[in-house]
mmCIF file with all atom_site columns, C-alpha atoms in Angstrom:
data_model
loop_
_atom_site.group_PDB
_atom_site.id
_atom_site.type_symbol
_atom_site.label_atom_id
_atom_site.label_alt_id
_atom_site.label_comp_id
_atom_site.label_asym_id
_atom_site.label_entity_id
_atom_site.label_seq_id
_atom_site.pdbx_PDB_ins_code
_atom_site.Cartn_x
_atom_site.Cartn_y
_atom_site.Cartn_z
_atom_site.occupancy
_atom_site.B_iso_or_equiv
_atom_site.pdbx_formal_charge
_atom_site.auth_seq_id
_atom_site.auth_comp_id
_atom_site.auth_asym_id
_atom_site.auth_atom_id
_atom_site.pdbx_PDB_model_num
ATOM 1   C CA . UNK U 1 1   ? 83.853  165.595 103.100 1.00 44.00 ? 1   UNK U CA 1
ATOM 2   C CA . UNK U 1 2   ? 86.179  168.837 103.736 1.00 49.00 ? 2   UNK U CA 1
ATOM 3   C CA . UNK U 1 3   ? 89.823  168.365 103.796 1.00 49.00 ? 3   UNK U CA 1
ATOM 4   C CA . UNK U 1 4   ? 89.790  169.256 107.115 1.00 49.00 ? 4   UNK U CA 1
ATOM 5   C CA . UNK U 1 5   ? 87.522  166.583 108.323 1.00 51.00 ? 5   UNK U CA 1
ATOM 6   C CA . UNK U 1 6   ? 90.526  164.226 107.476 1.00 51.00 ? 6   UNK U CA 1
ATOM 7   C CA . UNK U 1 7   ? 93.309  163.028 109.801 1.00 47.00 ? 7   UNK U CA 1
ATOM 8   C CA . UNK U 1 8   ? 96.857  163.370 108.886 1.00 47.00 ? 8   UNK U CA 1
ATOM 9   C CA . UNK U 1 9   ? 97.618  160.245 106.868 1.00 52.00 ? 9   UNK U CA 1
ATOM 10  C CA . UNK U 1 10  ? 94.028  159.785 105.591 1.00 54.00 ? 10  UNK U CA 1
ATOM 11  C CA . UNK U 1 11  ? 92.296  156.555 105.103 1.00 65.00 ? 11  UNK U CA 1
ATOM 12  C CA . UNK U 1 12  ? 90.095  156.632 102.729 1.00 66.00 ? 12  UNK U CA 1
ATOM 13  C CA . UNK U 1 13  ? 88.034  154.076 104.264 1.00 75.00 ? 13  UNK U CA 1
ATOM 14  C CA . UNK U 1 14  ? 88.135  156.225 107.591 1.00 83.00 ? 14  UNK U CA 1
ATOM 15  C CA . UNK U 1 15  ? 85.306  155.298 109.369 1.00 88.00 ? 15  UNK U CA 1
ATOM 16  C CA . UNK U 1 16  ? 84.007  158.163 112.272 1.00 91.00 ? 16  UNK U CA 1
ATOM 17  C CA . UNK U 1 17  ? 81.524  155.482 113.283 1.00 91.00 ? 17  UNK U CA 1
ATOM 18  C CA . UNK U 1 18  ? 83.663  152.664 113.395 1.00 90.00 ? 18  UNK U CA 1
ATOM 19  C CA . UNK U 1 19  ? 86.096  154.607 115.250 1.00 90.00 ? 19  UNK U CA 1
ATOM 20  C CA . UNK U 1 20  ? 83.684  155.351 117.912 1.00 91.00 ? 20  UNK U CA 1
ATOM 21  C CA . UNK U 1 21  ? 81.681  152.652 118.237 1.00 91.00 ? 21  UNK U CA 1
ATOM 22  C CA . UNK U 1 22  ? 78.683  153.429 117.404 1.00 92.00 ? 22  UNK U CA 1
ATOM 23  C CA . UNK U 1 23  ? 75.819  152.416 114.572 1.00 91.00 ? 23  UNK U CA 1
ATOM 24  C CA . UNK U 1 24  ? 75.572  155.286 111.994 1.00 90.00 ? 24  UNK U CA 1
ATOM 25  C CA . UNK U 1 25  ? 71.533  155.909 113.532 1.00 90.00 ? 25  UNK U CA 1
ATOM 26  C CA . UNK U 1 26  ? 73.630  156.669 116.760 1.00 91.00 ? 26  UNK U CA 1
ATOM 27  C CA . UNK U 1 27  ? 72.142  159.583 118.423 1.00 93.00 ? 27  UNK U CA 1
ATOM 28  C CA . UNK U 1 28  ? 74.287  162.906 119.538 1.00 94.00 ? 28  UNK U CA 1
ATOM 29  C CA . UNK U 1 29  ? 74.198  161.814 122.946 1.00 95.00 ? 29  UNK U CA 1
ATOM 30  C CA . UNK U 1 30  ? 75.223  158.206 121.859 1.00 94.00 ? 30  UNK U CA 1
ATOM 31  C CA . UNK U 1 31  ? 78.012  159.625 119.882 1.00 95.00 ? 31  UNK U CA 1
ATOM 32  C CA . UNK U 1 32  ? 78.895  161.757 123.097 1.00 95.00 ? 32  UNK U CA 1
ATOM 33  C CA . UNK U 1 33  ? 78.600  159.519 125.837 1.00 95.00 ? 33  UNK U CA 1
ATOM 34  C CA . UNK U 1 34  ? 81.479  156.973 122.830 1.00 94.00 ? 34  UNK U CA 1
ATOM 35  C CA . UNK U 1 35  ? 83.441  159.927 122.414 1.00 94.00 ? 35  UNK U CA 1
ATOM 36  C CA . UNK U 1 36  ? 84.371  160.257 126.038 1.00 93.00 ? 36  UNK U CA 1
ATOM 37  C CA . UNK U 1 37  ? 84.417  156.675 126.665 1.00 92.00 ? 37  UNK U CA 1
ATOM 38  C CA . UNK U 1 38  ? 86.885  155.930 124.087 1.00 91.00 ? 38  UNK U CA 1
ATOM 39  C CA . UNK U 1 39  ? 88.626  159.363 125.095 1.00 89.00 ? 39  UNK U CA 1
ATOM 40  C CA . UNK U 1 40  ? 89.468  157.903 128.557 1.00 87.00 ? 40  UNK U CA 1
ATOM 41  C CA . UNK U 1 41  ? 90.687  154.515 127.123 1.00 86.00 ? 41  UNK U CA 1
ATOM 42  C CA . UNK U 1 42  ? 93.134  156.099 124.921 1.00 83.00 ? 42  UNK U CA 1
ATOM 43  C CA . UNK U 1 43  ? 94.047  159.762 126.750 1.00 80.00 ? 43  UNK U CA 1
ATOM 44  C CA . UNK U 1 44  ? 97.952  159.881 127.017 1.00 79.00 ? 44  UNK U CA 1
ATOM 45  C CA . UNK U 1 45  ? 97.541  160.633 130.686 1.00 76.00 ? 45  UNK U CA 1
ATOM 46  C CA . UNK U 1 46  ? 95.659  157.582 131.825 1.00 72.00 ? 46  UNK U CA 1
ATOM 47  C CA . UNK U 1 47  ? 97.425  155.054 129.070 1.00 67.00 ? 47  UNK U CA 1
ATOM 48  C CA . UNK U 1 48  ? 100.406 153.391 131.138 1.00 66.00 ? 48  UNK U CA 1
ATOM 49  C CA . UNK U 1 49  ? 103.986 154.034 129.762 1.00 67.00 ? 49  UNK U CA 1
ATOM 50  C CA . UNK U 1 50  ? 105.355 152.812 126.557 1.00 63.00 ? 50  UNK U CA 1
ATOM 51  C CA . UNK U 1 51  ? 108.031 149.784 126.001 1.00 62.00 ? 51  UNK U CA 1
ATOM 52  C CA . UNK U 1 52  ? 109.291 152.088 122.238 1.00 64.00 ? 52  UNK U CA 1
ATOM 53  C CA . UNK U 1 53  ? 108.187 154.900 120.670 1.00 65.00 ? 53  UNK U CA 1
ATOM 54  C CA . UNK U 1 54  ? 106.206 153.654 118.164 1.00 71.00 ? 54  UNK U CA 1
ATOM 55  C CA . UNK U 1 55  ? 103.846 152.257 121.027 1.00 72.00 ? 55  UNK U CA 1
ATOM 56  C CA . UNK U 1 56  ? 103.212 155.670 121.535 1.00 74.00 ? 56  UNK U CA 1
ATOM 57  C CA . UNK U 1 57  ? 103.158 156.935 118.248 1.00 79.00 ? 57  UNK U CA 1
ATOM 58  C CA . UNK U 1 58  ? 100.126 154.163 117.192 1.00 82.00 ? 58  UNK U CA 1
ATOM 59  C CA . UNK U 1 59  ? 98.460  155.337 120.148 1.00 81.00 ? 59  UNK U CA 1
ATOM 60  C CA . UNK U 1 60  ? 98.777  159.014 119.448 1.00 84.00 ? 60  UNK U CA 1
ATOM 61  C CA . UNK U 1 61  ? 97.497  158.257 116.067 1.00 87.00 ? 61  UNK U CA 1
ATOM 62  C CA . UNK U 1 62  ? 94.601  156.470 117.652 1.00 87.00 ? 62  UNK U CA 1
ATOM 63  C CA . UNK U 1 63  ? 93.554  159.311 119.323 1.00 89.00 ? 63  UNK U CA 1
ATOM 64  C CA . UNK U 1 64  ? 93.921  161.512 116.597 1.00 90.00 ? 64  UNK U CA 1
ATOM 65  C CA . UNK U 1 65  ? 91.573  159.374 114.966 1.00 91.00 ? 65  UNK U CA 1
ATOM 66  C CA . UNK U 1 66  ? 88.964  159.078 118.189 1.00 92.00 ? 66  UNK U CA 1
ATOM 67  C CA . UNK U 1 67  ? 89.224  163.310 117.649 1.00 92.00 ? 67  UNK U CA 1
ATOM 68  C CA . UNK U 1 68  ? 88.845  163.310 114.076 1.00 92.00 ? 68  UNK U CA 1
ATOM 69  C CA . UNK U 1 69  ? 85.554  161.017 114.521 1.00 93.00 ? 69  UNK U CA 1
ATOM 70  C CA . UNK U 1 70  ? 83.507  163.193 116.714 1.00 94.00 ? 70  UNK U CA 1
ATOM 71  C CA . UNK U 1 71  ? 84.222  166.225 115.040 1.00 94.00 ? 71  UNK U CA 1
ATOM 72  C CA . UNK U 1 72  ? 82.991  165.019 112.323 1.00 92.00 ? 72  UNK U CA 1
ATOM 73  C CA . UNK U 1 73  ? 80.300  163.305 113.815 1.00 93.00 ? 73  UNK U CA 1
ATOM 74  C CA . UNK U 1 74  ? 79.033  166.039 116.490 1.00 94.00 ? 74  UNK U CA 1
ATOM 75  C CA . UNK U 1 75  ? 78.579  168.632 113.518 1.00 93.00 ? 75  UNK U CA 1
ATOM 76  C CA . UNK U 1 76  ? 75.090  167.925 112.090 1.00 93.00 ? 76  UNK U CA 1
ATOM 77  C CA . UNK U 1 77  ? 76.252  169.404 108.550 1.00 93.00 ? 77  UNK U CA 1
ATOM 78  C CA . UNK U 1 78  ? 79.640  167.543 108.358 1.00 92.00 ? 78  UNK U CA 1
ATOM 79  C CA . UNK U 1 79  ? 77.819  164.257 109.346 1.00 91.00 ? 79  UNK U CA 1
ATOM 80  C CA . UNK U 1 80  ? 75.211  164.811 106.953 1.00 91.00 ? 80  UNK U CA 1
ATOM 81  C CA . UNK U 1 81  ? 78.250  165.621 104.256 1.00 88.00 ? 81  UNK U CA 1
ATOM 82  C CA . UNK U 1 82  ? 80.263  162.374 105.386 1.00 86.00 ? 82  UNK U CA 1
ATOM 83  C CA . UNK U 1 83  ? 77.071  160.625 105.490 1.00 86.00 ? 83  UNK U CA 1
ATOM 84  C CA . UNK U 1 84  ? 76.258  161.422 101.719 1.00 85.00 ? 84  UNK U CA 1
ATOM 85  C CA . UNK U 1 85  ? 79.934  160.663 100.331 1.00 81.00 ? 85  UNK U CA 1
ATOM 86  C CA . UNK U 1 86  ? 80.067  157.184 101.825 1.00 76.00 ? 86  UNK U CA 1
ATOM 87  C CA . UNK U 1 87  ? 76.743  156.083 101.124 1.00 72.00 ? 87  UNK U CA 1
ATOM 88  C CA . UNK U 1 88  ? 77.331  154.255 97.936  1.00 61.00 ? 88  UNK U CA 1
ATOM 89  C CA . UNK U 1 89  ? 80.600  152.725 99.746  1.00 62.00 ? 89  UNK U CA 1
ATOM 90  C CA . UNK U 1 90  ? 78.561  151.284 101.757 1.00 59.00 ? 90  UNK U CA 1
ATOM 91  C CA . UNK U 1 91  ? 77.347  147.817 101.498 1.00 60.00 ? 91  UNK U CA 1
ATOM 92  C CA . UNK U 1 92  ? 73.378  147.563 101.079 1.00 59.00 ? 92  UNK U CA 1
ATOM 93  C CA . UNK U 1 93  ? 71.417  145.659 103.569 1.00 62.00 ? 93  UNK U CA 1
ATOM 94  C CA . UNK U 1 94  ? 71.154  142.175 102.708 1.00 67.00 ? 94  UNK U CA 1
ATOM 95  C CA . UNK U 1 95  ? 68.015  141.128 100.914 1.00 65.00 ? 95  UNK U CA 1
ATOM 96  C CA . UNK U 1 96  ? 65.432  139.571 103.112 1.00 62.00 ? 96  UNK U CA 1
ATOM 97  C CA . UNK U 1 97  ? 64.896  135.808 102.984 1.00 64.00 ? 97  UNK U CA 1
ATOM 98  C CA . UNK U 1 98  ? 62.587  134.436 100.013 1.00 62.00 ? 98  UNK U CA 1
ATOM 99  C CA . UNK U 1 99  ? 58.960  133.533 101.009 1.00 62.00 ? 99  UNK U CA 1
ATOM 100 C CA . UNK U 1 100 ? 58.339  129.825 100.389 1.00 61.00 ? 100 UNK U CA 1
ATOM 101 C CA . UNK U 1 101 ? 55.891  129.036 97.301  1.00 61.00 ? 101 UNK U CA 1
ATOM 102 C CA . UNK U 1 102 ? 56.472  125.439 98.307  1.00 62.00 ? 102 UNK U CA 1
ATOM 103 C CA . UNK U 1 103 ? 55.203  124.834 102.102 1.00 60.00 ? 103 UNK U CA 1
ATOM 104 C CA . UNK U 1 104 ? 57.142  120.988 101.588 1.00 62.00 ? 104 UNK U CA 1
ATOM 105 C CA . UNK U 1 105 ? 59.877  122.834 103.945 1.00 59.00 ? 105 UNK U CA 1
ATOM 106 C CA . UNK U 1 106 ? 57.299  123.058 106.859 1.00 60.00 ? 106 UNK U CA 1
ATOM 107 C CA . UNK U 1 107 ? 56.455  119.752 108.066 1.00 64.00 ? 107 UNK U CA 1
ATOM 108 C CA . UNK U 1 108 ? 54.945  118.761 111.049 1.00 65.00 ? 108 UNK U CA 1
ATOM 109 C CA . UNK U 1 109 ? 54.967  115.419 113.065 1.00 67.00 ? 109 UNK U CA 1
ATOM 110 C CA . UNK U 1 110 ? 51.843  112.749 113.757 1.00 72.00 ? 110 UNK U CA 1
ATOM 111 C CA . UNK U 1 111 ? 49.545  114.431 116.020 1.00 70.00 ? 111 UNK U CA 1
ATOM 112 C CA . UNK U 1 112 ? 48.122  112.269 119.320 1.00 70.00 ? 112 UNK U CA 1
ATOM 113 C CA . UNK U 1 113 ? 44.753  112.824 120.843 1.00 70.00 ? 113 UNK U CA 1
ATOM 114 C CA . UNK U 1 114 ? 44.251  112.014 124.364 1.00 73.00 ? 114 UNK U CA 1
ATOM 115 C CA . UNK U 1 115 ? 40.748  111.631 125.966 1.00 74.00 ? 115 UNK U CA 1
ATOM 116 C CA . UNK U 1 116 ? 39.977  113.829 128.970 1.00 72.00 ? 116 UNK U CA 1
ATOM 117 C CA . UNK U 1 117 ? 39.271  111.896 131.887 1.00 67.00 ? 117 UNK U CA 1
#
């Protein structure tokens, strides 16, 4: 990842999808149609007024961090870049569920006939 695909105050565990919302398979259009979504939550214009400044200075950071996240994510190259640096951060799937050898775990109840009349 480029220096300049980090916000001011960098996390390193800065997540672009987290921050938007979206799985990392996410489509452009997905990561679009999250961008402005979360862009009209958390726009200064449409968020009611603040009680103290640092109200407004968590939700200016917020934003800053909605911005960061679809630049990075709207670029195919810089995804593909952020993509490759946090794969081995990221946890592996979990493994699937073992196959019983033993079919003791499967049981099934008496079974009753009934004559057709």
């Amino acid at each position: 990842m480029a220096t300049g695909d980090r916000p001011t105050g960098f996390d390193p565990y800065f997540d672009p999808y987290v921050e938007l919302g979206v799985p990392p398979s996410a489509s452009p259009a997905e990561i679009t149609r999250a961008y402005r979504d979360q862009l009209r939550r958390h726009h200064p214009d449409l968020r009611g007024p603040a009680t103290d400044g640092t109200e407004n200075s968590r939700a200016d950071e917020r934003l800053r961090k909605i911005l960061t996240a679809y630049a990075i994510l709207r670029d195919p190259a810089r995804r593909a870049r952020h993509d490759h640096s946090t794969r081995s951060r990221r946890p592996s799937p979990a493994p699937p569920p073992p196959l019983h050898s033993d079919p003791s775990w499967l049981r099934a109840g008496p079974v009753h006939w009934q004559r057709r009349r």
